XYZ file of N, CA, C and O in Angstrom:
804
model
N 0.856 -1.187 0.000
C 0.000 0.000 0.000
C 0.887 1.231 0.000
O 1.779 1.360 0.844
N 0.658 2.150 -0.920
C 1.486 3.351 -1.015
C 1.191 4.281 0.151
O 0.058 4.417 0.599
N 2.244 4.888 0.666
C 2.078 5.841 1.768
C 2.232 7.258 1.233
O 2.847 7.484 0.200
N 1.659 8.204 1.971
C 1.744 9.607 1.574
C 3.167 10.100 1.733
O 3.832 9.841 2.713
N 3.655 10.822 0.737
C 4.994 11.391 0.811
C 4.995 12.701 0.039
O 4.778 12.712 -1.173
N 5.209 13.816 0.736
C 5.243 15.122 0.073
C 6.435 15.178 -0.870
O 7.549 14.854 -0.503
N 6.180 15.573 -2.086
C 7.237 15.630 -3.089
C 8.144 16.813 -2.838
O 7.716 17.878 -2.429
N 9.443 16.608 -3.073
C 10.387 17.718 -2.945
C 10.230 18.697 -4.103
O 10.638 19.836 -4.022
N 9.651 18.221 -5.211
C 9.349 19.085 -6.350
C 7.838 19.085 -6.547
O 7.285 18.186 -7.173
N 7.138 20.103 -6.016
C 5.675 20.074 -6.049
C 5.084 20.266 -7.437
O 3.926 19.978 -7.646
N 5.873 20.737 -8.402
C 5.342 20.945 -9.748
C 5.576 19.704 -10.603
O 6.403 19.686 -11.500
N 4.831 18.666 -10.318
C 4.941 17.408 -11.045
C 3.785 17.328 -12.037
O 2.689 16.881 -11.703
N 4.020 17.765 -13.273
C 2.949 17.805 -14.261
C 2.678 16.444 -14.884
O 1.711 16.283 -15.626
N 3.511 15.457 -14.572
C 3.267 14.104 -15.063
C 2.354 13.326 -14.124
O 1.554 12.511 -14.566
N 2.472 13.584 -12.818
C 1.706 12.815 -11.838
C 0.656 13.646 -11.109
O -0.118 13.124 -10.327
N 0.637 14.952 -11.356
C -0.326 15.823 -10.682
C 0.341 16.645 -9.601
O 1.364 16.250 -9.041
N -0.205 17.808 -9.331
C 0.378 18.683 -8.329
C -0.653 19.706 -7.859
O -1.661 19.954 -8.516
N -0.373 20.289 -6.710
C -1.189 21.362 -6.142
C -0.364 22.627 -6.159
O 0.818 22.611 -5.820
N -0.991 23.727 -6.546
C -0.272 24.991 -6.686
C -0.884 26.024 -5.767
O -2.099 26.210 -5.747
N -0.050 26.705 -4.999
C -0.486 27.790 -4.121
C -0.214 29.108 -4.829
O 0.927 29.531 -4.952
N -1.263 29.776 -5.316
C -1.062 31.017 -6.048
C -0.883 32.219 -5.140
O -0.764 33.342 -5.613
N -0.859 31.998 -3.820
C -0.416 33.058 -2.919
C 1.088 33.258 -3.045
O 1.630 34.247 -2.573
N 1.759 32.302 -3.666
C 3.200 32.360 -3.911
C 3.998 32.471 -2.616
O 5.052 33.073 -2.565
N 3.477 31.858 -1.558
C 4.157 31.928 -0.260
C 4.763 30.587 0.145
O 5.126 30.400 1.290
N 4.876 29.655 -0.799
C 5.331 28.319 -0.413
C 6.593 27.898 -1.146
O 6.843 26.728 -1.326
N 7.370 28.854 -1.588
C 8.596 28.517 -2.284
C 8.416 28.324 -3.775
O 9.376 28.062 -4.489
N 7.181 28.444 -4.262
C 6.940 28.273 -5.690
C 7.296 29.508 -6.498
O 7.375 29.458 -7.715
N 7.504 30.624 -5.810
C 7.696 31.881 -6.536
C 8.862 31.810 -7.518
O 8.856 32.471 -8.546
N 9.862 30.988 -7.233
C 11.001 30.861 -8.143
C 10.632 30.067 -9.398
O 11.316 30.146 -10.405
N 9.537 29.284 -9.334
C 9.131 28.468 -10.463
C 8.023 29.130 -11.289
O 7.728 28.702 -12.381
N 7.400 30.161 -10.727
C 6.303 30.838 -11.421
C 6.864 31.846 -12.406
O 7.766 32.617 -12.082
N 6.335 31.822 -13.625
C 6.751 32.782 -14.648
C 5.881 34.027 -14.519
O 4.665 33.970 -14.685
N 6.507 35.152 -14.194
C 5.778 36.388 -13.952
C 6.048 37.381 -15.063
O 7.190 37.587 -15.460
N 4.989 37.969 -15.566
C 5.110 39.031 -16.555
C 4.500 40.300 -16.005
O 3.526 40.254 -15.249
N 5.053 41.436 -16.355
C 4.536 42.721 -15.889
C 4.441 43.695 -17.054
O 5.294 43.685 -17.946
N 3.413 44.526 -17.040
C 3.216 45.539 -18.061
C 3.106 46.906 -17.380
O 2.215 47.117 -16.558
N 4.019 47.798 -17.763
C 4.035 49.152 -17.223
C 3.429 50.123 -18.241
O 3.243 49.784 -19.414
N 3.145 51.339 -17.782
C 2.531 52.339 -18.655
C 3.298 52.506 -19.959
O 2.707 52.563 -21.035
N 4.618 52.556 -19.868
C 5.429 52.785 -21.073
C 5.318 51.643 -22.072
O 5.569 51.832 -23.270
N 4.945 50.448 -21.606
C 4.799 49.295 -22.494
C 3.428 49.244 -23.167
O 3.166 48.359 -23.973
N 2.567 50.202 -22.834
C 1.216 50.236 -23.384
C 1.038 51.384 -24.376
O -0.084 51.732 -24.742
N 2.150 51.965 -24.808
C 2.052 53.057 -25.782
C 1.427 52.548 -27.077
O 1.767 51.475 -27.563
N 0.522 53.360 -27.612
C -0.187 52.983 -28.815
C -1.423 52.145 -28.579
O -2.175 51.873 -29.516
N -1.661 51.726 -27.332
C -2.793 50.857 -27.033
C -4.041 51.641 -26.617
O -5.163 51.228 -26.907
N -3.854 52.765 -25.925
C -4.984 53.568 -25.456
C -5.375 54.596 -26.522
O -4.543 55.038 -27.321
N -6.634 54.997 -26.494
C -7.126 55.948 -27.490
C -6.498 57.324 -27.326
O -6.185 57.995 -28.303
N -6.283 57.748 -26.071
C -5.759 59.084 -25.797
C -4.266 58.985 -25.468
O -3.869 58.851 -24.312
N -3.446 59.022 -26.500
C -2.002 58.863 -26.320
C -1.405 60.016 -25.512
O -0.480 59.823 -24.720
N -1.943 61.224 -25.686
C -1.450 62.379 -24.933
C -1.700 62.201 -23.435
O -0.855 62.562 -22.610
N -2.845 61.635 -23.087
C -3.155 61.387 -21.673
C -2.207 60.359 -21.075
O -1.806 60.465 -19.910
N -1.823 59.352 -21.873
C -0.862 58.352 -21.400
C 0.493 59.002 -21.135
O 1.101 58.774 -20.080
N 0.967 59.801 -22.071
C 2.261 60.476 -21.890
C 2.238 61.393 -20.673
O 3.211 61.471 -19.921
N 1.125 62.094 -20.461
C 1.013 62.992 -19.308
C 1.025 62.207 -18.001
O 1.644 62.624 -17.016
N 0.353 61.066 -17.981
C 0.316 60.243 -16.762
C 1.706 59.737 -16.414
O 2.103 59.728 -15.245
N 2.458 59.309 -17.426
C 3.830 58.865 -17.181
C 4.678 60.014 -16.650
O 5.455 59.855 -15.702
N 4.519 61.208 -17.245
C 5.287 62.375 -16.805
C 4.921 62.783 -15.386
O 5.787 63.146 -14.588
N 3.630 62.689 -15.041
C 3.162 63.146 -13.728
C 3.375 62.117 -12.625
O 3.684 62.472 -11.492
N 3.198 60.830 -12.954
C 3.163 59.794 -11.921
C 4.271 58.754 -12.053
O 4.396 57.877 -11.206
N 5.054 58.824 -13.131
C 6.084 57.821 -13.338
C 5.547 56.620 -14.095
O 4.358 56.527 -14.403
N 6.439 55.701 -14.379
C 6.104 54.528 -15.187
C 5.522 53.431 -14.299
O 6.168 52.430 -14.003
N 4.272 53.600 -13.892
C 3.672 52.693 -12.918
C 3.168 51.408 -13.578
O 2.972 51.329 -14.795
N 2.944 50.414 -12.739
C 2.507 49.087 -13.183
C 1.014 49.093 -13.472
O 0.219 49.538 -12.650
N 0.630 48.602 -14.648
C -0.792 48.439 -14.974
C -1.266 47.042 -14.574
O -2.274 46.893 -13.900
N -0.528 45.993 -15.002
C -0.963 44.651 -14.641
C 0.216 43.692 -14.630
O 1.298 43.994 -15.138
N -0.028 42.541 -14.017
C 0.951 41.465 -13.982
C 0.223 40.135 -14.125
O -0.969 40.034 -13.855
N 0.963 39.123 -14.568
C 0.365 37.802 -14.692
C 1.379 36.750 -14.253
O 2.583 36.927 -14.390
N 0.857 35.682 -13.702
C 1.674 34.598 -13.156
C 1.211 33.285 -13.769
O 0.014 32.996 -13.793
N 2.142 32.516 -14.287
C 1.808 31.226 -14.872
C 2.833 30.179 -14.501
O 3.928 30.497 -14.042
N 2.460 28.927 -14.687
C 3.348 27.807 -14.398
C 3.902 27.248 -15.705
O 3.212 27.251 -16.717
N 5.147 26.775 -15.695
C 5.776 26.247 -16.919
C 5.260 24.860 -17.282
O 5.978 23.870 -17.258
N 3.973 24.802 -17.638
C 3.342 23.532 -18.017
C 3.884 23.093 -19.379
O 4.132 23.930 -20.253
N 4.080 21.792 -19.590
C 4.514 21.329 -20.920
C 3.546 21.800 -22.004
O 2.334 21.680 -21.856
N 4.076 22.333 -23.110
C 3.233 22.876 -24.180
C 2.827 21.764 -25.145
O 3.231 21.732 -26.306
N 2.005 20.855 -24.637
C 1.535 19.721 -25.427
C 0.010 19.762 -25.493
O -0.647 20.330 -24.602
N -0.591 19.185 -26.552
C -2.037 19.292 -26.750
C -2.873 18.781 -25.585
O -3.975 19.259 -25.368
N -2.376 17.813 -24.848
C -3.179 17.237 -23.769
C -3.086 17.957 -22.441
O -3.796 17.596 -21.493
N -2.245 18.978 -22.347
C -2.069 19.696 -21.079
C -2.817 21.022 -21.089
O -3.180 21.550 -22.143
N -3.020 21.570 -19.878
C -3.635 22.878 -19.716
C -2.632 23.849 -19.131
O -1.961 23.540 -18.150
N -2.524 25.023 -19.720
C -1.775 26.119 -19.114
C -2.737 26.889 -18.213
O -3.922 27.028 -18.522
N -2.219 27.405 -17.101
C -3.093 28.140 -16.191
C -2.276 29.126 -15.378
O -1.056 29.038 -15.285
N -2.961 30.081 -14.807
C -2.279 31.095 -14.000
C -3.260 32.149 -13.536
O -4.481 31.955 -13.598
N -2.742 33.281 -13.072
C -3.613 34.360 -12.630
C -3.104 35.696 -13.138
O -1.907 35.876 -13.388
N -4.038 36.619 -13.313
C -3.765 37.955 -13.810
C -4.244 38.966 -12.774
O -5.328 38.803 -12.201
N -3.444 40.004 -12.533
C -3.786 41.041 -11.558
C -3.735 42.385 -12.264
O -2.660 42.863 -12.648
N -4.894 42.995 -12.459
C -5.030 44.249 -13.198
C -5.384 45.371 -12.227
O -6.415 45.313 -11.555
N -4.537 46.369 -12.158
C -4.748 47.467 -11.216
C -5.876 48.390 -11.671
O -6.193 48.456 -12.858
N -6.480 49.133 -10.739
C -7.477 50.130 -11.126
C -6.799 51.376 -11.674
O -5.674 51.696 -11.304
N -7.481 52.078 -12.561
C -6.948 53.321 -13.095
C -7.546 53.617 -14.455
O -8.248 52.776 -15.045
N -7.266 54.810 -14.976
C -7.758 55.201 -16.292
C -6.685 56.011 -17.017
O -5.858 56.673 -16.391
N -6.720 55.932 -18.328
C -5.963 56.828 -19.205
C -7.004 57.685 -19.907
O -7.768 57.187 -20.742
N -7.072 58.974 -19.560
C -8.194 59.789 -19.992
C -9.447 59.232 -19.356
O -9.515 59.083 -18.131
N -10.428 58.869 -20.166
C -11.645 58.261 -19.619
C -11.707 56.756 -19.880
O -12.720 56.114 -19.634
N -10.593 56.183 -20.371
C -10.547 54.761 -20.706
C -9.930 53.965 -19.559
O -8.839 54.260 -19.085
N -10.664 52.945 -19.112
C -10.205 52.122 -17.989
C -8.939 51.339 -18.350
O -8.729 50.983 -19.504
N -8.134 51.052 -17.336
C -6.975 50.181 -17.529
C -7.428 48.833 -18.080
O -8.466 48.287 -17.685
N -6.598 48.266 -18.960
C -6.891 46.960 -19.531
C -5.598 46.194 -19.770
O -4.503 46.753 -19.741
N -5.728 44.901 -20.009
C -4.595 44.094 -20.464
C -4.463 44.273 -21.975
O -5.412 44.665 -22.648
N -3.289 43.974 -22.514
C -3.093 44.148 -23.958
C -4.126 43.372 -24.777
O -4.648 43.860 -25.769
N -4.413 42.180 -24.347
C -5.330 41.329 -25.091
C -4.607 40.553 -26.178
O -3.547 40.968 -26.640
N -5.190 39.436 -26.578
C -4.536 38.586 -27.566
C -5.519 37.619 -28.205
O -6.562 37.304 -27.630
N -5.180 37.168 -29.395
C -5.709 35.943 -29.968
C -4.786 34.817 -29.520
O -3.675 35.058 -29.032
N -5.212 33.586 -29.715
C -4.295 32.464 -29.570
C -3.699 32.147 -30.940
O -4.360 32.304 -31.965
N -2.446 31.723 -30.926
C -1.791 31.339 -32.176
C -2.580 30.220 -32.854
O -2.792 30.238 -34.068
N -3.008 29.240 -32.074
C -3.969 28.249 -32.562
C -5.346 28.871 -32.366
O -5.924 28.822 -31.274
N -5.861 29.470 -33.408
C -7.040 30.326 -33.301
C -8.254 29.589 -32.749
O -9.075 30.175 -32.034
N -8.368 28.301 -33.057
C -9.530 27.527 -32.596
C -9.329 27.062 -31.154
O -9.466 25.882 -30.833
N -9.006 28.003 -30.275
C -8.736 27.699 -28.862
C -9.645 28.525 -27.973
O -9.697 29.754 -28.099
N -10.357 27.879 -27.076
C -11.154 28.568 -26.074
C -10.348 28.797 -24.807
O -9.225 28.296 -24.658
N -10.899 29.568 -23.901
C -10.226 29.843 -22.631
C -11.294 30.169 -21.589
O -12.379 30.654 -21.929
N -10.984 29.900 -20.331
C -11.886 30.223 -19.225
C -11.175 31.145 -18.261
O -10.006 30.917 -17.910
N -11.877 32.211 -17.841
C -11.395 33.124 -16.805
C -12.369 33.077 -15.636
O -13.587 33.227 -15.833
N -11.832 32.888 -14.439
C -12.648 32.901 -13.225
C -12.245 34.118 -12.403
O -11.061 34.292 -12.080
N -13.202 34.970 -12.101
C -12.911 36.207 -11.375
C -12.809 35.923 -9.877
O -13.770 35.464 -9.254
N -11.648 36.196 -9.323
C -11.403 35.991 -7.892
C -11.693 37.243 -7.076
O -12.058 37.162 -5.905
N -11.526 38.413 -7.711
C -11.703 39.669 -6.969
C -11.961 40.792 -7.971
O -11.393 40.815 -9.058
N -12.826 41.740 -7.578
C -13.001 42.944 -8.357
C -14.215 42.934 -9.270
O -15.091 42.064 -9.197
N -14.245 43.917 -10.141
C -15.348 44.110 -11.091
C -14.738 44.540 -12.422
O -13.970 45.499 -12.476
N -15.059 43.819 -13.469
C -14.475 44.145 -14.759
C -15.284 43.587 -15.904
O -16.419 43.117 -15.728
N -14.685 43.668 -17.083
C -15.283 43.131 -18.292
C -14.223 42.340 -19.046
O -13.031 42.651 -18.965
N -14.690 41.348 -19.802
C -13.853 40.673 -20.772
C -14.364 41.108 -22.146
O -15.504 40.830 -22.503
N -13.518 41.833 -22.881
C -13.884 42.298 -24.209
C -13.463 41.244 -25.223
O -12.292 40.850 -25.267
N -14.410 40.784 -26.035
C -14.178 39.700 -26.989
C -14.401 40.204 -28.411
O -15.298 41.007 -28.658
N -13.583 39.707 -29.347
C -13.746 40.072 -30.754
C -13.119 39.010 -31.633
O -12.002 38.558 -31.363
N -13.836 38.602 -32.684
C -13.260 37.617 -33.595
C -12.840 38.272 -34.909
O -13.165 39.437 -35.164
N -12.103 37.562 -35.767
C -11.612 38.178 -37.007
C -12.724 38.621 -37.949
O -12.512 39.481 -38.798
N -13.900 38.025 -37.813
C -15.019 38.378 -38.690
C -15.748 39.639 -38.229
O -16.640 40.130 -38.924
N -15.379 40.160 -37.046
C -15.963 41.409 -36.577
C -17.010 41.275 -35.496
O -17.512 42.282 -34.979
N -17.380 40.059 -35.117
C -18.324 39.891 -34.021
C -17.625 40.214 -32.700
O -16.449 39.895 -32.509
N -18.340 40.855 -31.786
C -17.739 41.229 -30.509
C -18.785 41.158 -29.402
O -19.991 41.174 -29.660
N -18.323 41.089 -28.176
C -19.185 41.205 -27.008
C -18.339 41.663 -25.831
O -17.102 41.593 -25.866
N -18.993 42.159 -24.799
C -18.319 42.567 -23.561
C -19.008 41.833 -22.416
O -20.185 42.088 -22.123
N -18.293 40.896 -21.798
C -18.853 40.068 -20.743
C -18.457 40.631 -19.375
O -17.278 40.699 -19.038
N -19.466 41.050 -18.604
C -19.192 41.607 -17.277
C -18.812 40.490 -16.314
O -19.323 39.372 -16.415
N -17.930 40.782 -15.376
C -17.551 39.775 -14.385
C -17.316 40.411 -13.018
O -16.745 41.496 -12.904
N -17.801 39.697 -12.012
C -17.578 40.022 -10.605
C -16.930 38.800 -9.951
O -16.917 37.714 -10.529
N -16.447 38.991 -8.732
C -15.854 37.871 -7.997
C -16.857 36.721 -7.901
O -18.030 36.924 -7.598
N -16.375 35.517 -8.216
C -17.211 34.333 -8.167
C -17.853 33.976 -9.493
O -18.567 32.976 -9.585
N -17.595 34.770 -10.543
C -18.173 34.504 -11.852
C -17.080 34.090 -12.836
O -15.962 34.592 -12.780
N -17.448 33.200 -13.753
C -16.519 32.728 -14.778
C -16.968 33.232 -16.147
O -18.160 33.322 -16.420
N -15.994 33.557 -16.989
C -16.258 33.962 -18.374
C -15.661 32.909 -19.299
O -14.490 32.540 -19.155
N -16.476 32.438 -20.245
C -15.989 31.516 -21.260
C -15.634 32.315 -22.511
O -16.473 33.043 -23.056
N -14.396 32.191 -22.962
C -13.933 32.827 -24.195
C -13.976 31.775 -25.297
O -13.215 30.805 -25.253
N -14.837 31.929 -26.292
C -14.938 30.912 -27.339
C -13.694 30.891 -28.233
O -12.943 31.869 -28.301
N -13.484 29.798 -28.946
C -12.423 29.766 -29.951
C -12.595 30.899 -30.964
O -13.711 31.321 -31.244
N -11.467 31.407 -31.471
C -11.404 32.443 -32.510
C -11.584 33.860 -31.964
O -11.532 34.814 -32.734
N -11.776 34.024 -30.679
C -12.011 35.360 -30.132
C -10.789 35.892 -29.394
O -10.262 35.239 -28.480
N -10.349 37.084 -29.796
C -9.375 37.814 -28.990
C -10.056 38.216 -27.695
O -11.274 38.408 -27.648
N -9.274 38.372 -26.632
C -9.866 38.702 -25.340
C -8.956 39.627 -24.554
O -7.732 39.525 -24.618
N -9.591 40.546 -23.856
C -8.904 41.586 -23.084
C -9.675 41.809 -21.785
O -10.891 41.999 -21.809
N -8.978 41.809 -20.645
C -9.595 42.127 -19.359
C -9.567 43.634 -19.143
O -8.568 44.298 -19.442
N -10.651 44.177 -18.591
C -10.779 45.602 -18.329
C -11.271 45.787 -16.901
O -12.285 45.195 -16.517
N -10.559 46.585 -16.120
C -10.917 46.817 -14.720
C -11.720 48.107 -14.604
O -11.186 49.189 -14.825
N -13.004 48.001 -14.251
C -13.855 49.190 -14.143
C -14.058 49.636 -12.699
O -14.809 50.574 -12.445
N -13.380 48.995 -11.760
C -13.473 49.419 -10.357
C -12.596 50.646 -10.137
O -11.483 50.716 -10.663
N -13.059 51.623 -9.348
C -12.231 52.812 -9.105
C -11.066 52.574 -8.148
O -10.098 53.335 -8.150
N -11.139 51.510 -7.341
C -10.128 51.372 -6.289
C -9.749 49.931 -5.947
O -9.079 49.691 -4.960
N -10.156 48.959 -6.744
C -9.904 47.560 -6.424
C -9.265 46.853 -7.606
O -9.627 47.090 -8.758
N -8.306 45.984 -7.324
C -7.700 45.186 -8.381
C -8.712 44.203 -8.966
O -9.625 43.744 -8.269
N -8.542 43.886 -10.241
C -9.296 42.815 -10.890
C -8.360 41.615 -10.976
O -7.340 41.660 -11.673
N -8.692 40.547 -10.256
C -7.841 39.357 -10.213
C -8.614 38.187 -10.818
O -9.726 37.871 -10.387
N -8.019 37.562 -11.826
C -8.665 36.440 -12.493
C -7.723 35.242 -12.571
O -6.505 35.395 -12.629
N -8.320 34.070 -12.582
C -7.616 32.808 -12.821
C -8.001 32.345 -14.217
O -9.167 32.387 -14.590
N -7.008 31.914 -15.014
C -7.286 31.518 -16.395
C -6.742 30.127 -16.683
O -5.782 29.668 -16.058
N -7.362 29.464 -17.668
C -6.885 28.145 -18.101
C -7.224 27.959 -19.583
O -8.298 28.356 -20.039
N -6.263 27.374 -20.336
C -6.432 27.135 -21.767
C -5.495 26.007 -22.184
O -4.603 25.617 -21.416
N -5.668 25.488 -23.399
C -4.812 24.388 -23.840
C -3.366 24.874 -23.927
O -3.082 25.967 -24.435
N -2.455 24.038 -23.464
C -1.085 24.484 -23.217
C -0.290 24.805 -24.481
O 0.686 25.548 -24.414
N -0.702 24.269 -25.619
C 0.052 24.504 -26.847
C -0.562 25.618 -27.699
O -0.184 25.793 -28.854
N -1.498 26.395 -27.147
C -2.267 27.361 -27.938
C -1.438 28.555 -28.407
O -1.684 29.108 -29.468
N -0.458 28.980 -27.622
C 0.350 30.133 -27.986
C -0.432 31.437 -27.869
O -1.639 31.447 -27.597
N 0.263 32.558 -28.082
C -0.351 33.880 -27.974
C 0.025 34.741 -29.176
O 1.192 34.812 -29.554
N -0.962 35.391 -29.719
C -0.775 36.356 -30.801
C -1.149 37.733 -30.265
O -2.331 38.110 -30.260
N -0.141 38.491 -29.798
C -0.363 39.867 -29.333
C -0.255 40.863 -30.489
O -0.819 41.953 -30.429
N 0.470 40.501 -31.520
C 0.783 41.437 -32.590
C -0.438 41.959 -33.324
O -0.498 43.145 -33.688
N -1.430 41.107 -33.551
C -2.619 41.551 -34.271
C -3.332 42.664 -33.522
O -3.727 43.683 -34.110
N -3.469 42.506 -32.199
C -4.140 43.531 -31.394
C -3.283 44.789 -31.317
O -3.794 45.918 -31.371
N -1.981 44.635 -31.177
C -1.101 45.801 -31.119
C -1.206 46.625 -32.401
O -1.099 47.850 -32.383
N -1.416 45.939 -33.522
C -1.493 46.622 -34.816
C -2.873 47.210 -35.079
O -3.004 48.363 -35.494
N -3.921 46.419 -34.822
C -5.278 46.829 -35.187
C -6.077 47.420 -34.036
O -6.978 48.228 -34.247
N -5.776 46.991 -32.790
C -6.613 47.379 -31.662
C -7.929 46.607 -31.671
O -8.112 45.648 -32.426
N -8.857 47.032 -30.816
C -10.203 46.460 -30.765
C -11.191 47.449 -31.384
O -10.983 48.657 -31.336
N -12.270 46.928 -31.907
C -13.305 47.785 -32.491
C -14.002 48.651 -31.437
O -14.525 49.713 -31.741
N -14.047 48.156 -30.216
C -14.776 48.839 -29.155
C -13.846 49.183 -27.989
O -12.829 48.511 -27.763
N -14.210 50.215 -27.253
C -13.521 50.615 -26.030
C -14.545 50.660 -24.897
O -15.739 50.874 -25.138
N -14.061 50.490 -23.673
C -14.919 50.693 -22.503
C -14.366 51.883 -21.738
O -13.215 51.877 -21.294
N -15.192 52.923 -21.620
C -14.793 54.185 -21.003
C -15.760 54.540 -19.887
O -16.854 53.961 -19.774
N -15.359 55.502 -19.077
C -16.237 55.976 -18.005
C -17.061 57.163 -18.506
O -16.514 58.129 -19.036
N -18.383 57.082 -18.332
C -19.291 58.169 -18.668
C -20.240 58.366 -17.489
O -20.971 57.442 -17.127
N -20.204 59.542 -16.882
C -21.070 59.839 -15.718
C -20.893 58.803 -14.612
O -21.861 58.368 -13.976
N -19.636 58.386 -14.401
C -19.332 57.461 -13.314
C -19.632 56.002 -13.604
O -19.494 55.161 -12.716
N -20.037 55.682 -14.849
C -20.388 54.306 -15.189
C -19.656 53.859 -16.453
O -19.346 54.686 -17.313
N -19.420 52.546 -16.595
C -18.804 52.044 -17.828
C -19.746 52.186 -19.018
O -20.957 51.957 -18.904
N -19.179 52.556 -20.158
C -19.948 52.657 -21.399
C -19.090 52.150 -22.548
O -17.882 52.405 -22.589
N -19.701 51.432 -23.466
C -19.002 50.889 -24.627
C -19.146 51.860 -25.797
O -20.260 52.282 -26.123
N -18.016 52.214 -26.402
C -18.031 53.131 -27.538
C -17.193 52.550 -28.671
O -16.401 51.626 -28.474
N -17.360 53.104 -29.864
C -16.511 52.734 -30.988
C -15.088 53.263 -30.748
O -14.893 54.341 -30.190
N -14.100 52.492 -31.175
C -12.706 52.895 -31.062
C -12.345 53.793 -32.253
O -12.312 53.327 -33.395
N -12.070 55.087 -32.020
C -11.766 55.971 -33.141
C -10.454 55.635 -33.847
O -10.232 56.071 -34.974
N -9.612 54.826 -33.205
C -8.313 54.478 -33.794
C -8.319 53.095 -34.457
O -7.286 52.656 -34.939
N -9.486 52.432 -34.456
C -9.480 51.065 -34.978
C -9.143 51.051 -36.454
O -9.618 51.875 -37.229
N -8.265 50.101 -36.849
C -7.797 50.029 -38.236
C -8.437 48.857 -38.945
O -8.356 47.745 -38.490
């Protein structure tokens, strides 16, 4: 009869593992962390002058970060992690993640909201789009073929989400960086409102 034995390497993707996303258990050295600062979002917001002014006035502050595990990039595995999007606006446009398609376009993804209030902006190459609202405890399903971007509409709370998708899907950020999204979510009279993107190409 096999006895319980804690593994010295808790990230065993062949036999299964438990991950503490508080990053307080020694896993922080194994977690792949990405960060996006204001200066890395140039060209992404509609009001470029407002972005430059914010950097000049407040410095190159952090907009969001994401944490993932180095899961094998094979068709049968799932990549997963968490995203932390700070509150804030550039002009009247809420902070957002860059957004991406998957390199394997026919790939879906699930986001589970752990904290905050936000939207997932979706758009496919054919021009169909939607904005899915999310609060803590709600999950958003991103269908295959849809680019997706998280948007934090809270004035003072981080938007924290957990995500999972097929591990070999890859990321296509370049299309969004070049074209942007057809729609923006901005603040109007203290509330989120969806408008056409004047810079959409």
